[in-house]
């Protein structure tokens, strides 16, 4: 197996650093899935973030021609801490190495006042995941959503959910095809609902999708408020598009996109 990548564009480098910081906020450990087309972070609670076109150089060889991929387990904080030294760097190189144990070696070329440059190297221990376990790290398949809706400003959602968390551990997400989204908590003593209107809905994936659903009919999912807050609190990518897909009483799927970085986050419904 071989892997080598390089980033020289400052904007891409800073963005990659923010992604790693976000991953570290969402989970203690993660899996790095490397394929010829893209690089993905896979988290145990079903978060996946992938990016491509970040790299001026990207070379990899998987375990075989038929299974041309590499799966690595690593501590997310170790990668985030290493990349914090890459601010205002000239270039960043990432390479899979073997230094008595598998490592992801991060080499950062720093700018210098003189014409010479300094290189800071971090060796991050990783665990190579065998092929038989890859099936457990694929993105979950979900049925077609009942409602897809654009999200409001994520910082606004985070502020609201933080306050609701002090009252209840459960939250009800409701949305319809008229661009309306509700965040609601219910207890024996109180019912609180925050309404968002005119958010808009993405075009359906097919002409038949949602064709028979009344626009005002709500799709509803009960979720663990802590999982939703974890997702909102970890955001670092400032998405240009944020979509929420609801499958009634089954799952909430968040799809955030910023240039070449995609974040998929799944929250299952509470039983």
CSV table of C-alpha atoms in Angstrom, one decimal:
chain,number,residue,atom,x,y,z
A,1,UNK,CA,0.0,0.0,0.0
A,2,UNK,CA,1.1,3.5,-0.8
A,3,UNK,CA,-0.3,7.0,-0.2
A,4,UNK,CA,1.2,10.4,-0.7
A,5,UNK,CA,-0.6,13.8,-1.1
A,6,UNK,CA,0.5,17.4,-1.1
A,7,UNK,CA,-1.4,20.7,-0.6
A,8,UNK,CA,0.2,24.0,-1.8
A,9,UNK,CA,-2.8,26.3,-2.1
A,10,UNK,CA,-3.2,28.4,1.1
A,11,UNK,CA,-7.0,28.4,1.1
A,12,UNK,CA,-7.2,24.6,0.6
A,13,UNK,CA,-4.6,24.1,3.4
A,14,UNK,CA,-6.5,26.3,5.9
A,15,UNK,CA,-9.8,24.6,4.9
A,16,UNK,CA,-8.3,21.2,5.4
A,17,UNK,CA,-7.1,22.3,8.8
A,18,UNK,CA,-10.7,23.4,9.7
A,19,UNK,CA,-12.1,20.1,8.6
A,20,UNK,CA,-9.6,18.2,10.8
A,21,UNK,CA,-10.6,20.4,13.8
A,22,UNK,CA,-14.2,19.7,13.1
A,23,UNK,CA,-13.6,16.0,13.0
A,24,UNK,CA,-11.8,16.2,16.3
A,25,UNK,CA,-14.8,17.9,17.9
A,26,UNK,CA,-17.2,15.3,16.6
A,27,UNK,CA,-15.3,12.1,17.7
A,28,UNK,CA,-12.2,10.9,19.5
A,29,UNK,CA,-11.2,8.4,16.8
A,30,UNK,CA,-11.9,8.2,13.1
A,31,UNK,CA,-11.2,6.2,10.1
A,32,UNK,CA,-9.4,7.6,7.1
A,33,UNK,CA,-10.6,6.0,3.8
A,34,UNK,CA,-8.3,6.7,0.9
A,35,UNK,CA,-9.4,6.0,-2.7
A,36,UNK,CA,-8.1,7.2,-6.1
A,37,UNK,CA,-10.9,9.7,-6.3
A,38,UNK,CA,-11.2,11.2,-2.8
A,39,UNK,CA,-10.2,11.1,0.8
A,40,UNK,CA,-12.9,10.5,3.5
A,41,UNK,CA,-13.0,10.7,7.2
A,42,UNK,CA,-15.4,8.1,8.7
A,43,UNK,CA,-16.6,8.5,12.3
A,44,UNK,CA,-18.0,5.7,14.4
A,45,UNK,CA,-21.3,7.6,14.9
A,46,UNK,CA,-21.8,7.7,11.1
A,47,UNK,CA,-20.3,11.1,10.2
A,48,UNK,CA,-18.4,11.2,7.0
A,49,UNK,CA,-16.5,14.1,5.5
A,50,UNK,CA,-14.7,13.8,2.2
A,51,UNK,CA,-12.7,16.1,0.0
A,52,UNK,CA,-11.2,16.0,-3.4
A,53,UNK,CA,-9.4,18.6,-5.6
A,54,UNK,CA,-7.6,19.9,-2.5
A,55,UNK,CA,-4.3,18.3,-3.5
A,56,UNK,CA,-1.8,19.4,-6.0
A,57,UNK,CA,-0.4,15.9,-5.8
A,58,UNK,CA,-2.3,12.8,-4.9
A,59,UNK,CA,-0.9,9.3,-5.3
A,60,UNK,CA,-2.2,6.1,-3.8
A,61,UNK,CA,-2.1,2.3,-4.3
A,62,UNK,CA,-4.7,0.2,-2.4
A,63,UNK,CA,-4.3,-3.4,-1.2
A,64,UNK,CA,-5.1,-4.7,-4.7
A,65,UNK,CA,-6.4,-3.6,-8.1
A,66,UNK,CA,-9.8,-5.0,-7.2
A,67,UNK,CA,-9.9,-3.3,-3.8
A,68,UNK,CA,-8.0,0.0,-4.6
A,69,UNK,CA,-8.5,1.7,-1.2
A,70,UNK,CA,-6.8,2.1,2.1
A,71,UNK,CA,-8.6,2.3,5.5
A,72,UNK,CA,-6.7,3.7,8.5
A,73,UNK,CA,-7.8,4.2,12.1
A,74,UNK,CA,-6.3,7.2,13.9
A,75,UNK,CA,-6.9,9.5,16.8
A,76,UNK,CA,-8.7,12.6,15.4
A,77,UNK,CA,-7.1,15.0,17.9
A,78,UNK,CA,-3.6,13.9,16.8
A,79,UNK,CA,-4.2,15.0,13.2
A,80,UNK,CA,-5.9,18.2,14.3
A,81,UNK,CA,-3.0,19.1,16.6
A,82,UNK,CA,-0.5,18.4,13.8
A,83,UNK,CA,-2.4,20.6,11.3
A,84,UNK,CA,-2.6,23.5,13.8
A,85,UNK,CA,1.1,24.1,13.0
A,86,UNK,CA,0.2,24.5,9.3
A,87,UNK,CA,-1.2,28.0,9.5
A,88,UNK,CA,0.4,30.2,6.9
A,89,UNK,CA,2.5,27.2,5.7
A,90,UNK,CA,4.0,27.0,2.2
A,91,UNK,CA,3.0,23.4,1.7
A,92,UNK,CA,1.7,20.4,3.4
A,93,UNK,CA,2.5,16.8,2.6
A,94,UNK,CA,0.8,13.7,3.9
A,95,UNK,CA,2.3,10.2,3.5
A,96,UNK,CA,1.7,6.7,4.7
A,97,UNK,CA,4.9,5.5,6.2
A,98,UNK,CA,6.3,2.6,8.3
A,99,UNK,CA,8.4,3.6,11.2
A,100,UNK,CA,8.4,0.3,13.1
A,101,UNK,CA,4.6,0.7,13.1
A,102,UNK,CA,2.3,2.3,10.5
A,103,UNK,CA,2.2,6.1,10.6
A,104,UNK,CA,0.6,9.0,8.7
A,105,UNK,CA,3.5,11.3,8.4
A,106,UNK,CA,2.5,15.0,8.1
A,107,UNK,CA,5.3,17.3,6.8
A,108,UNK,CA,4.7,21.0,7.0
A,109,UNK,CA,6.9,23.5,5.1
A,110,UNK,CA,6.8,26.7,7.0
A,111,UNK,CA,7.6,30.2,5.7
A,112,UNK,CA,10.8,31.8,6.9
A,113,UNK,CA,12.1,35.3,7.1
A,114,UNK,CA,15.2,34.2,5.2
A,115,UNK,CA,15.1,32.4,1.9
A,116,UNK,CA,15.4,29.0,3.6
A,117,UNK,CA,12.4,27.1,4.8
A,118,UNK,CA,11.7,25.0,7.9
A,119,UNK,CA,10.0,21.7,7.8
A,120,UNK,CA,8.0,20.4,10.8
A,121,UNK,CA,7.2,16.7,10.7
A,122,UNK,CA,4.5,14.8,12.7
A,123,UNK,CA,4.3,11.0,12.8
A,124,UNK,CA,0.7,10.0,13.6
A,125,UNK,CA,0.3,6.4,14.6
A,126,UNK,CA,-2.4,4.6,12.6
A,127,UNK,CA,-4.0,1.2,12.4
A,128,UNK,CA,-4.5,-0.4,9.0
A,129,UNK,CA,-8.0,-1.9,8.8
A,130,UNK,CA,-8.3,-5.3,7.1
A,131,UNK,CA,-10.5,-5.8,4.1
A,132,UNK,CA,-13.0,-7.9,5.9
A,133,UNK,CA,-14.0,-5.0,8.1
A,134,UNK,CA,-14.5,-2.4,5.3
A,135,UNK,CA,-18.2,-3.2,5.0
A,136,UNK,CA,-18.7,-1.7,8.5
A,137,UNK,CA,-17.4,1.6,7.4
A,138,UNK,CA,-19.6,2.3,4.3
A,139,UNK,CA,-22.0,5.2,4.4
A,140,UNK,CA,-25.4,4.0,5.6
A,141,UNK,CA,-28.1,3.5,2.9
A,142,UNK,CA,-31.3,5.4,3.7
A,143,UNK,CA,-34.7,5.3,2.0
A,144,UNK,CA,-35.8,8.3,-0.1
A,145,UNK,CA,-36.5,11.2,2.1
A,146,UNK,CA,-40.1,12.4,2.8
A,147,UNK,CA,-39.0,16.0,2.9
A,148,UNK,CA,-35.8,17.8,2.0
A,149,UNK,CA,-35.3,21.4,3.2
A,150,UNK,CA,-32.5,24.0,3.2
A,151,UNK,CA,-31.3,24.7,6.8
A,152,UNK,CA,-31.2,28.1,8.4
A,153,UNK,CA,-27.9,29.6,9.7
A,154,UNK,CA,-26.3,26.8,11.6
A,155,UNK,CA,-25.1,29.2,14.4
A,156,UNK,CA,-28.7,30.2,15.0
A,157,UNK,CA,-29.8,26.6,15.2
A,158,UNK,CA,-27.0,25.8,17.6
A,159,UNK,CA,-28.0,28.7,19.9
A,160,UNK,CA,-31.6,27.5,20.0
A,161,UNK,CA,-30.8,23.8,20.5
A,162,UNK,CA,-28.3,24.7,23.3
A,163,UNK,CA,-31.2,26.4,25.2
A,164,UNK,CA,-33.6,23.5,24.5
A,165,UNK,CA,-31.0,21.0,25.9
A,166,UNK,CA,-31.5,22.5,29.3
A,167,UNK,CA,-35.1,21.4,29.3
A,168,UNK,CA,-35.2,18.1,27.5
A,169,UNK,CA,-33.0,15.3,26.1
A,170,UNK,CA,-35.3,14.7,23.1
A,171,UNK,CA,-36.1,17.0,20.2
A,172,UNK,CA,-38.7,16.8,17.5
A,173,UNK,CA,-37.6,18.0,14.0
A,174,UNK,CA,-40.5,18.8,11.6
A,175,UNK,CA,-40.3,20.0,8.0
A,176,UNK,CA,-42.6,20.3,5.0
A,177,UNK,CA,-42.4,21.1,1.3
A,178,UNK,CA,-43.4,24.7,1.9
A,179,UNK,CA,-40.0,25.6,3.3
A,180,UNK,CA,-41.0,25.4,7.0
A,181,UNK,CA,-38.9,23.8,9.7
A,182,UNK,CA,-39.8,23.4,13.3
A,183,UNK,CA,-37.6,22.5,16.3
A,184,UNK,CA,-39.8,21.3,19.2
A,185,UNK,CA,-39.4,19.9,22.7
A,186,UNK,CA,-42.3,18.6,24.8
A,187,UNK,CA,-42.3,17.7,28.5
A,188,UNK,CA,-45.0,17.2,31.0
A,189,UNK,CA,-44.8,20.8,32.0
A,190,UNK,CA,-44.0,22.7,28.8
A,191,UNK,CA,-44.0,22.6,25.0
A,192,UNK,CA,-41.6,24.9,23.1
A,193,UNK,CA,-41.4,25.3,19.4
A,194,UNK,CA,-39.1,27.4,17.2
A,195,UNK,CA,-40.4,28.0,13.7
A,196,UNK,CA,-38.4,28.7,10.6
A,197,UNK,CA,-40.2,29.8,7.4
A,198,UNK,CA,-39.3,30.4,3.8
A,199,UNK,CA,-36.2,28.3,3.9
A,200,UNK,CA,-36.9,26.7,0.5
A,201,UNK,CA,-36.7,23.1,-0.6
A,202,UNK,CA,-34.2,21.5,-3.0
A,203,UNK,CA,-35.6,20.2,-6.3
A,204,UNK,CA,-36.7,16.6,-6.0
A,205,UNK,CA,-34.2,13.9,-7.2
A,206,UNK,CA,-36.9,12.6,-9.6
A,207,UNK,CA,-40.1,14.0,-11.0
A,208,UNK,CA,-42.2,11.5,-9.1
A,209,UNK,CA,-40.5,12.3,-5.7
A,210,UNK,CA,-42.9,13.9,-3.2
A,211,UNK,CA,-45.4,14.5,-6.1
A,212,UNK,CA,-48.3,13.2,-4.0
A,213,UNK,CA,-47.3,14.7,-0.7
A,214,UNK,CA,-49.3,17.8,0.3
A,215,UNK,CA,-46.8,20.8,0.6
A,216,UNK,CA,-48.0,21.6,4.2
A,217,UNK,CA,-47.8,18.1,5.5
A,218,UNK,CA,-45.0,17.8,8.1
A,219,UNK,CA,-42.4,15.0,8.2
A,220,UNK,CA,-41.4,14.3,11.8
A,221,UNK,CA,-38.4,12.7,13.5
A,222,UNK,CA,-37.7,12.4,17.2
A,223,UNK,CA,-33.9,12.7,17.8
A,224,UNK,CA,-31.4,12.7,20.7
A,225,UNK,CA,-30.8,16.4,21.3
A,226,UNK,CA,-27.2,15.7,22.3
A,227,UNK,CA,-26.4,14.2,18.9
A,228,UNK,CA,-27.9,17.2,17.1
A,229,UNK,CA,-25.9,19.6,19.3
A,230,UNK,CA,-22.7,17.7,18.8
A,231,UNK,CA,-23.2,18.1,15.0
A,232,UNK,CA,-24.0,21.8,15.3
A,233,UNK,CA,-21.2,22.6,17.8
A,234,UNK,CA,-18.5,20.8,15.6
A,235,UNK,CA,-19.1,22.9,12.5
A,236,UNK,CA,-16.0,24.5,11.1
A,237,UNK,CA,-16.5,24.4,7.3
A,238,UNK,CA,-19.0,27.3,6.8
A,239,UNK,CA,-21.0,25.4,4.2
A,240,UNK,CA,-22.3,27.1,1.0
A,241,UNK,CA,-25.2,24.7,1.0
A,242,UNK,CA,-26.9,22.9,4.0
A,243,UNK,CA,-29.7,20.5,3.4
A,244,UNK,CA,-31.7,18.4,5.9
A,245,UNK,CA,-33.4,15.3,4.6
A,246,UNK,CA,-36.1,13.7,6.9
A,247,UNK,CA,-37.4,10.2,6.7
A,248,UNK,CA,-40.5,10.2,8.9
A,249,UNK,CA,-39.8,8.4,12.2
A,250,UNK,CA,-36.6,6.8,10.9
A,251,UNK,CA,-33.7,9.1,10.3
A,252,UNK,CA,-32.4,12.7,9.8
A,253,UNK,CA,-29.7,13.1,7.2
A,254,UNK,CA,-27.7,16.4,7.0
A,255,UNK,CA,-25.8,17.2,3.8
A,256,UNK,CA,-23.4,20.1,4.0
A,257,UNK,CA,-21.3,21.2,1.0
A,258,UNK,CA,-18.5,23.7,0.8
A,259,UNK,CA,-16.5,23.8,-2.4
A,260,UNK,CA,-14.9,20.3,-2.6
A,261,UNK,CA,-15.7,19.3,1.0
A,262,UNK,CA,-18.9,17.3,1.7
A,263,UNK,CA,-20.1,16.4,5.2
A,264,UNK,CA,-22.8,13.7,5.7
A,265,UNK,CA,-24.3,13.4,9.2
A,266,UNK,CA,-26.9,10.8,10.1
A,267,UNK,CA,-29.1,10.9,13.3
A,268,UNK,CA,-31.4,7.9,13.8
A,269,UNK,CA,-34.8,8.4,15.2
A,270,UNK,CA,-35.5,7.5,18.8
A,271,UNK,CA,-37.6,4.4,19.3
